[in-house]
Coordinates of C-alpha atoms and ligand atoms in Angstrom, one line a residue:
Chain A
M476 CA -31.4 32.4 20.0
E477 CA -33.7 29.3 19.9
L478 CA -31.2 27.7 17.6
F479 CA -28.4 28.5 20.0
I480 CA -30.2 27.0 22.9
N481 CA -31.1 23.9 21.0
L482 CA -27.6 23.4 19.9
A483 CA -26.4 24.0 23.4
I484 CA -28.7 21.3 24.8
N485 CA -27.5 18.9 22.1
G486 CA -23.9 19.8 23.0
V487 CA -24.5 19.1 26.7
A488 CA -26.2 15.8 26.0
M489 CA -23.3 14.7 23.8
G490 CA -20.9 16.0 26.5
M491 CA -22.7 13.8 29.1
L492 CA -22.2 10.7 27.0
I493 CA -18.6 11.5 26.5
F494 CA -18.3 12.1 30.3
L495 CA -19.6 8.6 31.1
I496 CA -16.8 7.0 29.1
A497 CA -14.2 9.6 30.2
S498 CA -15.0 9.3 33.9
G499 CA -14.1 5.7 34.0
L500 CA -11.0 6.2 31.9
T501 CA -9.7 9.0 34.0
L502 CA -9.9 6.9 37.1
I503 CA -8.2 4.0 35.5
F504 CA -5.5 6.4 34.1
G505 CA -5.1 8.4 37.2
L506 CA -5.1 5.6 39.7
M507 CA -3.3 2.8 37.9
S508 CA -1.5 4.8 35.3
V509 CA -2.9 2.4 32.7
L510 CA -3.4 3.6 29.2
N511 CA -6.5 1.6 28.3
F512 CA -7.2 1.9 24.6
A513 CA -9.8 -0.9 24.9
H514 CA -12.0 1.4 27.0
G515 CA -14.1 2.5 23.9
G516 CA -14.7 -1.2 23.2
L517 CA -16.7 -1.3 26.4
F518 CA -18.8 1.6 25.2
A519 CA -19.6 -0.3 22.0
W520 CA -20.4 -3.5 23.9
G521 CA -22.6 -1.5 26.2
A522 CA -24.5 -0.1 23.3
Y523 CA -25.0 -3.5 21.6
S524 CA -25.9 -5.4 24.7
G525 CA -28.3 -2.6 25.7
V526 CA -30.1 -2.8 22.4
F527 CA -30.0 -6.6 22.3
F528 CA -31.6 -7.1 25.7
Y529 CA -34.0 -4.2 25.3
V530 CA -35.4 -5.8 22.2
L531 CA -35.2 -9.3 23.6
L532 CA -36.9 -8.6 26.9
D533 CA -38.9 -5.7 25.6
N534 CA -37.8 -3.6 28.6
F535 CA -35.5 -0.6 28.2
W536 CA -34.4 -0.5 31.8
L537 CA -33.5 -4.2 31.8
G538 CA -31.5 -3.5 28.7
I539 CA -29.6 -0.7 30.5
L540 CA -29.1 -2.9 33.6
L541 CA -27.7 -5.9 31.5
A542 CA -25.5 -3.5 29.6
I543 CA -24.0 -2.5 32.9
V544 CA -23.5 -6.1 33.9
T545 CA -21.8 -6.7 30.5
G546 CA -19.5 -3.8 31.2
I547 CA -18.6 -5.1 34.7
L548 CA -17.9 -8.6 33.3
L549 CA -15.9 -7.4 30.4
G550 CA -14.0 -5.0 32.6
W551 CA -13.1 -7.8 35.0
I552 CA -11.8 -9.9 32.1
T553 CA -9.9 -7.0 30.6
E554 CA -8.2 -6.2 33.9
F555 CA -7.3 -9.8 34.6
L556 CA -6.3 -11.0 31.1
I557 CA -5.0 -7.9 29.3
V558 CA -4.0 -5.2 31.8
R559 CA -2.6 -7.1 34.8
P560 CA 0.5 -8.4 33.0
V561 CA 1.4 -5.0 31.7
Y562 CA 1.1 -2.7 34.8
G563 CA 3.9 -0.2 34.7
N564 CA 4.7 -0.5 31.1
H565 CA 3.0 2.1 28.9
I566 CA 4.2 0.9 25.5
R567 CA 3.0 -2.6 26.2
Q568 CA -0.3 -1.3 27.5
I569 CA -0.9 0.7 24.3
L570 CA -0.1 -2.3 22.1
I571 CA -2.1 -4.9 24.0
T572 CA -5.1 -2.7 24.7
L573 CA -5.3 -1.5 21.1
G574 CA -5.1 -5.1 20.0
F575 CA -7.9 -6.0 22.5
M576 CA -9.9 -3.1 21.2
L577 CA -9.8 -4.7 17.7
V578 CA -10.8 -8.0 19.2
L579 CA -13.7 -6.5 21.0
T580 CA -14.8 -4.7 17.8
E581 CA -14.6 -7.9 15.7
M582 CA -16.3 -9.9 18.3
L583 CA -19.2 -7.6 18.1
K584 CA -19.5 -8.3 14.4
V585 CA -19.3 -12.1 15.1
V586 CA -21.9 -12.0 17.8
F587 CA -24.3 -9.4 16.4
G588 CA -23.5 -9.4 12.7
P589 CA -21.5 -6.9 10.7
N590 CA -24.4 -4.5 9.8
I591 CA -25.6 -1.3 11.4
I592 CA -28.3 -2.1 13.9
N593 CA -31.3 0.0 14.7
A594 CA -31.6 1.2 18.2
P595 CA -35.2 1.9 19.4
T596 CA -36.2 4.5 22.0
P597 CA -38.9 3.6 24.5
E598 CA -42.1 5.4 23.7
Y599 CA -42.2 7.6 26.8
L600 CA -38.8 9.0 26.0
Q601 CA -39.6 9.8 22.4
G602 CA -40.6 13.2 21.1
S603 CA -40.0 16.5 22.6
W604 CA -41.3 19.3 24.8
M605 CA -41.8 22.7 23.3
I606 CA -41.0 25.7 25.6
G607 CA -41.8 28.7 23.5
D608 CA -39.7 28.2 20.4
I609 CA -37.2 26.0 22.1
T610 CA -37.5 22.3 21.4
I611 CA -36.3 20.0 24.1
I612 CA -35.9 16.5 22.9
K613 CA -37.0 14.2 25.7
Y614 CA -34.3 11.6 25.3
R615 CA -31.5 14.3 25.4
A616 CA -33.0 15.7 28.6
F617 CA -33.0 12.2 29.9
I618 CA -29.3 11.7 29.1
I619 CA -28.4 15.0 30.7
A620 CA -30.3 14.1 33.8
V621 CA -28.6 10.7 34.1
G622 CA -25.2 12.2 33.5
L623 CA -25.7 14.8 36.2
I624 CA -27.0 12.3 38.7
L625 CA -24.0 10.0 38.0
F626 CA -21.6 12.9 38.3
I627 CA -23.1 13.9 41.7
V628 CA -23.0 10.3 42.9
M629 CA -19.4 9.7 41.7
Y630 CA -18.2 13.0 43.1
S631 CA -19.8 12.4 46.5
V632 CA -18.5 8.9 46.7
L633 CA -15.0 10.0 45.8
R634 CA -15.2 13.0 48.1
Y635 CA -16.8 11.7 51.2
S636 CA -16.7 7.9 51.4
K637 CA -13.8 5.9 52.7
V638 CA -13.4 4.1 49.4
G639 CA -13.4 7.4 47.6
L640 CA -10.7 8.7 49.9
V641 CA -8.7 5.6 49.2
V642 CA -9.0 6.0 45.5
R643 CA -8.1 9.6 45.6
A644 CA -5.1 8.9 47.8
G645 CA -4.1 6.1 45.5
V646 CA -4.2 8.5 42.5
M647 CA -1.8 10.8 44.4
N648 CA 0.6 8.3 45.9
K649 CA 0.2 4.6 45.2
E650 CA 3.0 3.5 47.4
M651 CA 1.9 5.4 50.5
I652 CA -1.6 4.1 50.4
Q653 CA -0.3 0.5 50.4
A654 CA 2.0 1.3 53.3
L655 CA -1.1 2.4 55.2
G656 CA -2.6 -1.1 54.8
V657 CA -4.7 -0.7 51.6
N658 CA -4.7 -3.6 49.1
I659 CA -4.4 -1.4 46.1
K660 CA -4.7 -4.3 43.6
K661 CA -8.2 -5.0 44.9
V662 CA -9.0 -1.3 44.6
F663 CA -7.6 -1.4 41.0
V664 CA -9.9 -4.2 40.0
I665 CA -13.0 -2.5 41.5
V666 CA -12.2 0.8 39.8
F667 CA -11.6 -1.0 36.6
M668 CA -14.9 -2.7 36.8
V669 CA -16.8 0.5 37.7
G670 CA -15.0 2.4 35.0
S671 CA -16.0 -0.3 32.4
A672 CA -19.5 -0.3 33.7
L673 CA -19.7 3.5 33.2
A674 CA -18.5 3.1 29.6
A675 CA -21.0 0.4 28.9
L676 CA -23.8 2.5 30.4
G677 CA -22.7 5.4 28.2
G678 CA -23.0 3.1 25.2
A679 CA -26.4 1.9 26.2
L680 CA -27.6 5.4 26.6
F681 CA -26.0 6.6 23.4
A682 CA -27.7 3.9 21.2
P683 CA -31.3 5.3 21.3
S684 CA -30.1 8.9 20.8
S685 CA -28.3 8.1 17.6
G686 CA -30.9 5.5 16.5
A687 CA -28.2 3.2 15.1
I688 CA -25.1 1.4 16.3
Y689 CA -22.1 0.0 14.6
A690 CA -19.1 -1.9 15.8
E691 CA -16.5 0.9 15.1
M692 CA -18.3 3.4 17.3
G693 CA -16.2 2.2 20.2
M694 CA -13.0 3.4 18.5
E695 CA -14.4 6.8 17.7
F696 CA -15.8 7.5 21.2
G697 CA -12.7 6.0 22.8
I698 CA -10.5 8.6 21.2
F699 CA -12.9 11.3 22.3
A700 CA -12.7 10.0 25.8
F701 CA -8.9 10.0 25.8
I702 CA -8.8 13.6 24.6
V703 CA -11.3 14.6 27.3
V704 CA -9.2 12.9 30.0
I705 CA -6.1 14.8 28.9
I706 CA -8.0 18.1 28.7
G707 CA -9.7 17.6 32.1
G708 CA -6.6 16.4 33.9
M709 CA -6.0 12.8 34.6
G710 CA -7.7 11.4 37.7
S711 CA -10.1 14.3 38.0
I712 CA -13.9 13.6 37.8
P713 CA -14.9 17.3 37.7
G714 CA -12.2 17.9 35.1
S715 CA -13.6 15.1 33.0
L716 CA -17.1 16.6 33.2
L717 CA -16.0 20.1 32.3
A718 CA -13.8 18.8 29.4
A719 CA -16.6 16.5 28.1
L720 CA -19.1 19.4 28.1
L721 CA -16.6 21.6 26.4
V722 CA -15.8 19.0 23.7
G723 CA -19.5 18.1 23.3
M724 CA -20.5 21.7 22.8
A725 CA -17.6 22.6 20.5
N726 CA -18.5 19.6 18.3
T727 CA -22.2 20.4 18.1
F728 CA -21.6 24.0 17.3
T729 CA -18.9 23.6 14.8
A730 CA -20.8 20.7 13.1
Y731 CA -23.6 23.2 12.6
Y732 CA -21.8 26.4 11.8
V733 CA -18.5 25.3 10.3
P734 CA -18.9 21.6 9.5
I735 CA -15.5 21.4 7.9
L736 CA -13.9 22.2 11.3
S737 CA -15.8 19.6 13.3
M738 CA -13.2 17.0 12.8
V739 CA -10.4 19.1 14.2
V740 CA -12.1 21.2 16.9
T741 CA -11.5 18.6 19.6
M742 CA -7.9 18.4 18.7
L743 CA -7.6 22.2 18.8
I744 CA -9.1 22.4 22.2
M745 CA -6.6 19.8 23.4
L746 CA -3.8 21.7 21.8
V747 CA -4.8 25.0 23.4
V748 CA -5.3 23.5 26.9
L749 CA -2.0 21.6 26.7
I750 CA -0.1 24.8 25.8
F751 CA -1.5 26.8 28.7
R752 CA -2.1 24.0 31.2
P753 CA 0.0 21.0 30.4
Q754 CA -1.4 19.2 33.5
G755 CA -5.0 19.6 32.2
L756 CA -7.8 21.8 33.5
F757 CA -8.0 20.2 36.9
N758 CA -4.8 19.0 38.3
V759 CA -4.8 16.3 40.8
S760 CA -1.6 17.3 42.5
G761 CA 1.0 14.8 43.5
V762 CA 0.1 12.5 40.7
S763 CA 3.0 10.2 40.3
N764 CA 3.7 6.8 38.9
K765 CA 4.9 5.5 42.2
Chain B
M1098 CA 9.9 -14.2 78.3
S1099 CA 11.2 -15.0 74.9
Q1100 CA 14.3 -13.2 73.7
Q1101 CA 13.1 -13.2 70.2
P1102 CA 13.7 -9.8 68.6
L1103 CA 10.8 -7.9 67.3
L1104 CA 12.4 -7.4 63.9
N1105 CA 15.3 -9.2 62.4
L1106 CA 16.8 -8.8 59.0
E1107 CA 18.9 -11.8 58.2
K1108 CA 21.4 -11.3 55.4
V1109 CA 19.0 -9.2 53.4
N1110 CA 19.9 -8.4 49.8
T1111 CA 17.8 -5.9 47.9
H1112 CA 18.0 -5.0 44.2
I1113 CA 16.4 -2.0 42.6
D1114 CA 16.1 -2.7 39.0
Q1115 CA 19.6 -4.2 38.2
F1116 CA 21.3 -2.4 41.1
H1117 CA 22.4 -4.4 44.0
I1118 CA 21.6 -1.9 46.8
L1119 CA 21.6 -3.9 50.1
Q1120 CA 24.2 -6.6 50.6
N1121 CA 23.8 -9.1 53.3
V1122 CA 22.4 -6.6 55.8
N1123 CA 21.8 -7.8 59.3
F1124 CA 19.7 -5.7 61.5
T1125 CA 18.0 -6.5 64.8
V1126 CA 15.4 -4.5 66.6
K1127 CA 14.5 -5.3 70.2
K1128 CA 11.0 -4.6 71.5
G1129 CA 10.7 -1.3 73.3
E1130 CA 13.9 0.2 72.0
L1131 CA 14.5 3.0 69.6
T1132 CA 17.1 1.7 67.1
L1133 CA 18.9 4.2 64.9
L1134 CA 19.9 3.5 61.4
L1135 CA 22.8 5.7 60.6
G1136 CA 25.1 6.3 57.6
R1137 CA 26.0 8.7 54.9
N1138 CA 23.7 9.7 52.0
G1139 CA 23.2 6.8 49.7
A1140 CA 24.2 4.3 52.3
G1141 CA 21.0 2.4 51.9
K1142 CA 19.0 3.5 54.9
T1143 CA 15.8 4.4 53.0
T1144 CA 16.1 1.2 51.0
T1145 CA 16.3 -0.8 54.3
L1146 CA 13.1 0.8 55.5
R1147 CA 11.4 0.2 52.2
T1148 CA 12.6 -3.4 52.3
I1149 CA 11.0 -3.9 55.7
I1150 CA 7.6 -2.4 54.7
G1151 CA 7.7 -4.4 51.5
L1152 CA 8.0 -1.6 48.9
N1153 CA 11.4 -3.0 47.8
P1154 CA 11.2 -6.7 48.9
P1155 CA 14.5 -8.5 49.5
T1156 CA 15.8 -10.6 46.6
K1157 CA 17.7 -12.8 49.1
G1158 CA 17.7 -13.2 52.8
R1159 CA 14.8 -12.9 55.3
V1160 CA 12.9 -10.2 57.1
M1161 CA 11.5 -11.6 60.3
F1162 CA 8.8 -9.7 62.3
N1163 CA 7.5 -11.2 65.5
G1164 CA 9.0 -14.5 64.5
E1165 CA 7.2 -14.5 61.1
D1166 CA 8.9 -14.3 57.7
I1167 CA 7.5 -11.2 56.0
S1168 CA 9.9 -11.0 53.1
A1169 CA 7.5 -12.1 50.5
I1170 CA 4.2 -10.5 51.5
P1171 CA 2.8 -7.3 50.0
P1172 CA 3.2 -3.9 51.8
Y1173 CA -0.5 -3.6 52.8
K1174 CA -0.3 -6.9 54.7
I1175 CA 2.9 -6.0 56.4
A1176 CA 1.3 -2.7 57.4
K1177 CA -1.6 -4.6 58.9
K1178 CA 0.7 -6.8 60.9
G1179 CA 1.6 -3.6 62.9
I1180 CA 4.3 -1.8 61.1
G1181 CA 3.8 2.0 60.5
Y1182 CA 5.9 3.9 58.0
V1183 CA 6.8 7.5 57.8
P1184 CA 8.7 8.0 54.6
E1185 CA 11.5 10.4 53.8
D1186 CA 9.2 12.6 51.7
Q1187 CA 6.4 12.2 54.3
G1188 CA 4.0 10.7 51.7
I1189 CA 1.3 13.2 52.4
F1190 CA -1.8 13.1 50.1
Y1191 CA -1.6 16.7 49.0
D1192 CA -5.2 17.2 47.8
L1193 CA -6.7 15.5 50.9
T1194 CA -7.3 17.5 54.0
V1195 CA -5.4 16.8 57.2
G1196 CA -8.6 15.1 58.5
E1197 CA -8.9 13.0 55.3
N1198 CA -5.2 12.1 55.5
M1199 CA -5.9 10.7 59.0
R1200 CA -9.1 9.0 58.0
V1201 CA -7.7 7.2 55.0
A1202 CA -5.0 5.8 57.2
M1203 CA -7.2 4.5 59.9
M1204 CA -7.4 0.7 59.4
K1205 CA -10.1 0.3 62.0
E1206 CA -12.8 2.6 63.4
D1207 CA -12.8 1.2 66.9
D1208 CA -12.5 3.0 70.2
A1209 CA -8.8 2.3 70.5
T1210 CA -8.2 3.9 67.1
Q1211 CA -10.3 6.9 68.2
K1212 CA -8.2 7.2 71.4
R1213 CA -5.0 7.1 69.5
L1214 CA -6.4 9.8 67.1
E1215 CA -7.2 12.0 70.1
S1216 CA -3.8 11.5 71.6
S1217 CA -2.1 12.3 68.3
L1218 CA -4.0 15.5 68.1
E1219 CA -2.9 16.4 71.6
L1220 CA 0.6 15.6 70.7
F1221 CA 0.4 17.7 67.5
P1222 CA -2.2 20.5 68.2
D1223 CA -1.4 22.0 64.7
L1224 CA -3.1 19.1 63.1
K1225 CA -6.3 19.8 64.9
K1226 CA -6.0 23.5 64.1
F1227 CA -5.5 22.8 60.3
W1228 CA -7.9 19.8 60.2
K1229 CA -9.6 21.0 57.1
K1230 CA -6.6 22.4 55.3
P1231 CA -5.2 20.4 52.3
G1232 CA -2.1 18.4 53.2
G1233 CA -0.2 20.1 50.5
Q1234 CA -0.5 23.5 52.1
L1235 CA 1.1 22.5 55.4
S1236 CA 4.5 23.6 56.4
G1237 CA 7.4 21.1 56.3
G1238 CA 7.1 20.5 60.1
Q1239 CA 3.4 20.1 60.0
K1240 CA 3.7 17.6 57.1
Q1241 CA 6.1 15.6 59.2
M1242 CA 3.8 15.7 62.2
L1243 CA 0.9 14.6 60.0
S1244 CA 2.9 11.7 58.6
I1245 CA 3.9 10.6 62.1
A1246 CA 0.4 10.9 63.4
R1247 CA -1.0 9.0 60.4
A1248 CA 1.3 6.1 61.1
F1249 CA 0.7 6.2 64.8
V1250 CA -3.1 6.2 64.6
N1251 CA -3.1 2.5 63.9
E1252 CA -2.1 -0.1 66.4
T1253 CA 1.6 -0.4 65.6
D1254 CA 4.3 -2.6 67.2
L1255 CA 6.9 -0.9 65.1
L1256 CA 7.3 2.5 63.6
L1257 CA 9.7 3.2 60.8
I1258 CA 10.6 6.9 60.6
D1259 CA 12.9 8.2 57.8
E1260 CA 14.9 11.4 58.5
P1261 CA 12.1 13.3 60.2
S1262 CA 14.4 16.4 60.9
K1263 CA 15.3 16.8 57.2
G1264 CA 14.8 20.4 56.1
L1265 CA 13.3 21.5 59.4
A1266 CA 14.2 24.6 61.5
P1267 CA 15.9 23.8 64.8
V1268 CA 12.8 24.8 66.8
I1269 CA 10.6 22.4 64.8
V1270 CA 13.2 19.7 65.2
E1271 CA 12.9 20.1 68.9
K1272 CA 9.2 19.6 68.7
V1273 CA 9.6 16.5 66.6
I1274 CA 12.1 15.1 69.1
E1275 CA 9.6 15.6 71.9
A1276 CA 6.9 13.9 69.9
I1277 CA 9.1 10.9 69.2
E1278 CA 10.0 10.7 72.8
K1279 CA 6.4 10.3 73.7
I1280 CA 5.7 7.9 70.9
K1281 CA 8.7 5.8 72.1
E1282 CA 6.8 5.0 75.3
H1283 CA 4.1 3.2 73.3
T1284 CA 5.9 1.6 70.4
T1285 CA 9.2 0.3 69.2
V1286 CA 10.9 2.7 66.7
V1287 CA 13.4 2.4 63.9
L1288 CA 14.7 5.9 63.2
V1289 CA 16.8 7.0 60.3
E1290 CA 18.5 10.3 61.2
Q1291 CA 21.4 12.4 60.0
N1292 CA 21.0 14.9 62.7
F1293 CA 23.4 13.6 65.3
Y1294 CA 21.9 15.8 68.0
M1295 CA 18.5 14.3 67.5
A1296 CA 20.0 10.8 67.2
K1297 CA 21.8 11.2 70.5
R1298 CA 18.7 12.4 72.3
L1299 CA 16.5 9.6 71.1
G1300 CA 18.5 6.5 70.3
D1301 CA 19.0 3.4 72.5
R1302 CA 21.0 1.4 70.0
F1303 CA 22.4 2.1 66.6
Y1304 CA 23.4 0.5 63.4
I1305 CA 25.6 2.0 60.8
L1306 CA 25.2 1.2 57.1
D1307 CA 27.8 1.9 54.5
D1308 CA 27.4 1.2 50.8
G1309 CA 24.6 -1.2 51.4
L1310 CA 26.5 -3.1 54.1
S1311 CA 25.9 -3.1 57.8
V1312 CA 29.3 -2.2 59.2
H1313 CA 28.7 -1.4 62.9
E1314 CA 26.2 -1.8 65.7
G1315 CA 26.2 -0.9 69.4
Y1316 CA 24.7 1.2 72.1
M1317 CA 24.3 4.9 71.6
N1318 CA 26.6 6.0 74.4
E1319 CA 29.4 3.9 72.8
L1320 CA 29.0 5.7 69.5
D1321 CA 29.0 9.1 71.1
E1322 CA 32.5 8.3 72.5
N1323 CA 33.8 6.8 69.4
E1324 CA 35.2 9.7 67.4
E1325 CA 36.7 7.5 64.7
L1326 CA 33.4 5.8 63.9
K1327 CA 31.6 9.1 63.8
R1328 CA 34.2 10.6 61.5
K1329 CA 34.5 7.6 59.2
Y1330 CA 30.8 6.8 58.6
L1331 CA 28.9 9.8 59.7
G1332 CA 31.2 12.7 58.7
I1333 CA 31.1 14.2 62.2
G1334 CA 34.0 15.6 64.2
Ligands
ADP43 N1 15.0 3.9 42.5 C1 16.3 3.7 42.5 N2 17.0 3.3 41.4 C2 18.3 3.2 41.4 N3 19.1 3.3 42.4 C3 18.5 3.7 43.6 C4 17.1 3.9 43.7 N4 16.8 4.3 44.9 C5 18.0 4.3 45.6 N5 19.0 4.0 44.8 C6 20.4 3.9 45.2 O1 20.5 3.1 46.3 C7 21.5 3.6 47.2 C8 20.9 3.7 48.6 O2 19.9 4.7 48.5 P1 19.0 5.1 49.8 O3 18.5 3.8 50.4 O4 18.0 6.1 49.4 O5 20.1 5.7 50.7 P2 20.0 6.6 52.0 O6 18.6 6.6 52.4 O7 20.9 6.0 53.0 O8 20.5 8.0 51.6 C9 22.0 4.9 46.6 O9 23.2 4.6 46.0 C10 20.9 5.2 45.6 O10 21.5 5.9 44.5
MG44 MG1 17.3 8.2 52.6

């Protein structure tokens, strides 16, 4: 039982990290119908800049903050240089964002060197609490808390604020929202920057939990995020959270009990979901490419 | 007073992809009137409205609104200049509630907007009743009313309404007619309509489009008496 709970906590923590990348991706996908394969690159850049600034300034929180700033800046550049010329063309989006993903990955090696880099954890987040036989690793609890808070913030903003309404309406019908006086391009840029910032934050939070970072991590987590977006239903934040938790848990459990399956379990979930609910777990109805 | 029309399409050509849909369309709307845009299915009526609001901008020719050339500006700016749009498919945001559909449309949050919101709810009591219901769960008639109210809630000089009677039961059509009659008192309207009864009740002037060309214009009473025109372009009689 203790083992089960420990694994579950690990799974949830992993799920929360995936959620942070996937939440940005699902909005970009849902609102702009953009297939952004460079999104994982933002995650890796977030991880590197988080560690770099943490070590440089000796302040974990400043590291996180500057990782977010890096995400916003890179997101802005990505939207402007890479994505803007290919709105509406999925094939070109895949090609150019995949290419940019490679550029982002190689640039990491140029700037920070090709080797694996150690990622420290601040002292007060090290170690664990013991509750009976259950070990709760502090940093994992921290990740879960941050993930939950961000989910609640994102969900409330989307649900209740005017900007959130505009984004949700834009996901459903891009043309109509413009005919109602909304500058959708401006909204695109903002969502792109926020989505990128979330990915970078995910990376910065991931680094200490894994203890080491490497340039290719962006690719790996980027694929995870894409699968999660598809499972959750594009454009849906609750869908992304649920799917990310599902994938996080499934990975943690299979990695422990049937390691040989851990590579394919995510794909299997996607397959099953797509067979029974091709629109994903949460369907944002009226999604169109208009 | 100037005689300048509120809206003037001057030899407008519109392409969708490689297709040449509108060909030298001339179309003039005078302030305070309800101008009908008539013609068979596929004549180019919807495309004309989409060209005006900027969703399918003209490739040649000009769209003049209040004396200003709006042919090359994006839809959101055109909307802000005071053109409301009620599309053929109503464009309701299905997952948003009626209230949220209204709120997302409100460009300003001033007293005047609030007043218009209240009068739209008086005009369409169903919207008030189903305020918290998702737009996707409304009946066809209610969706139409929501779409009209949503366009009307902003300060509009011109309202573009695309086939509001489509798919509605006669009783509901009657309601929509009454609503547009009231709206007509406040704002200029361009109405696309296949339902000739509705057209006759509401229209001041008419234009007929055929195959992307504007082929006829005149006052509504002239059209009603012109059996040949009705038969040839509208399939009536
Ligand atoms: N997206 C599109 N792609 C290609 N052709 C289109 C498109 N939209 C409309 N058309 C064509 O343009 C013509 C006019 O269409 P439309 O403006 O919708 O007519 P109406 O509203 O009068 O029925 C039709 O022949 C239609 O097939
Ligand atoms: Mg039409």
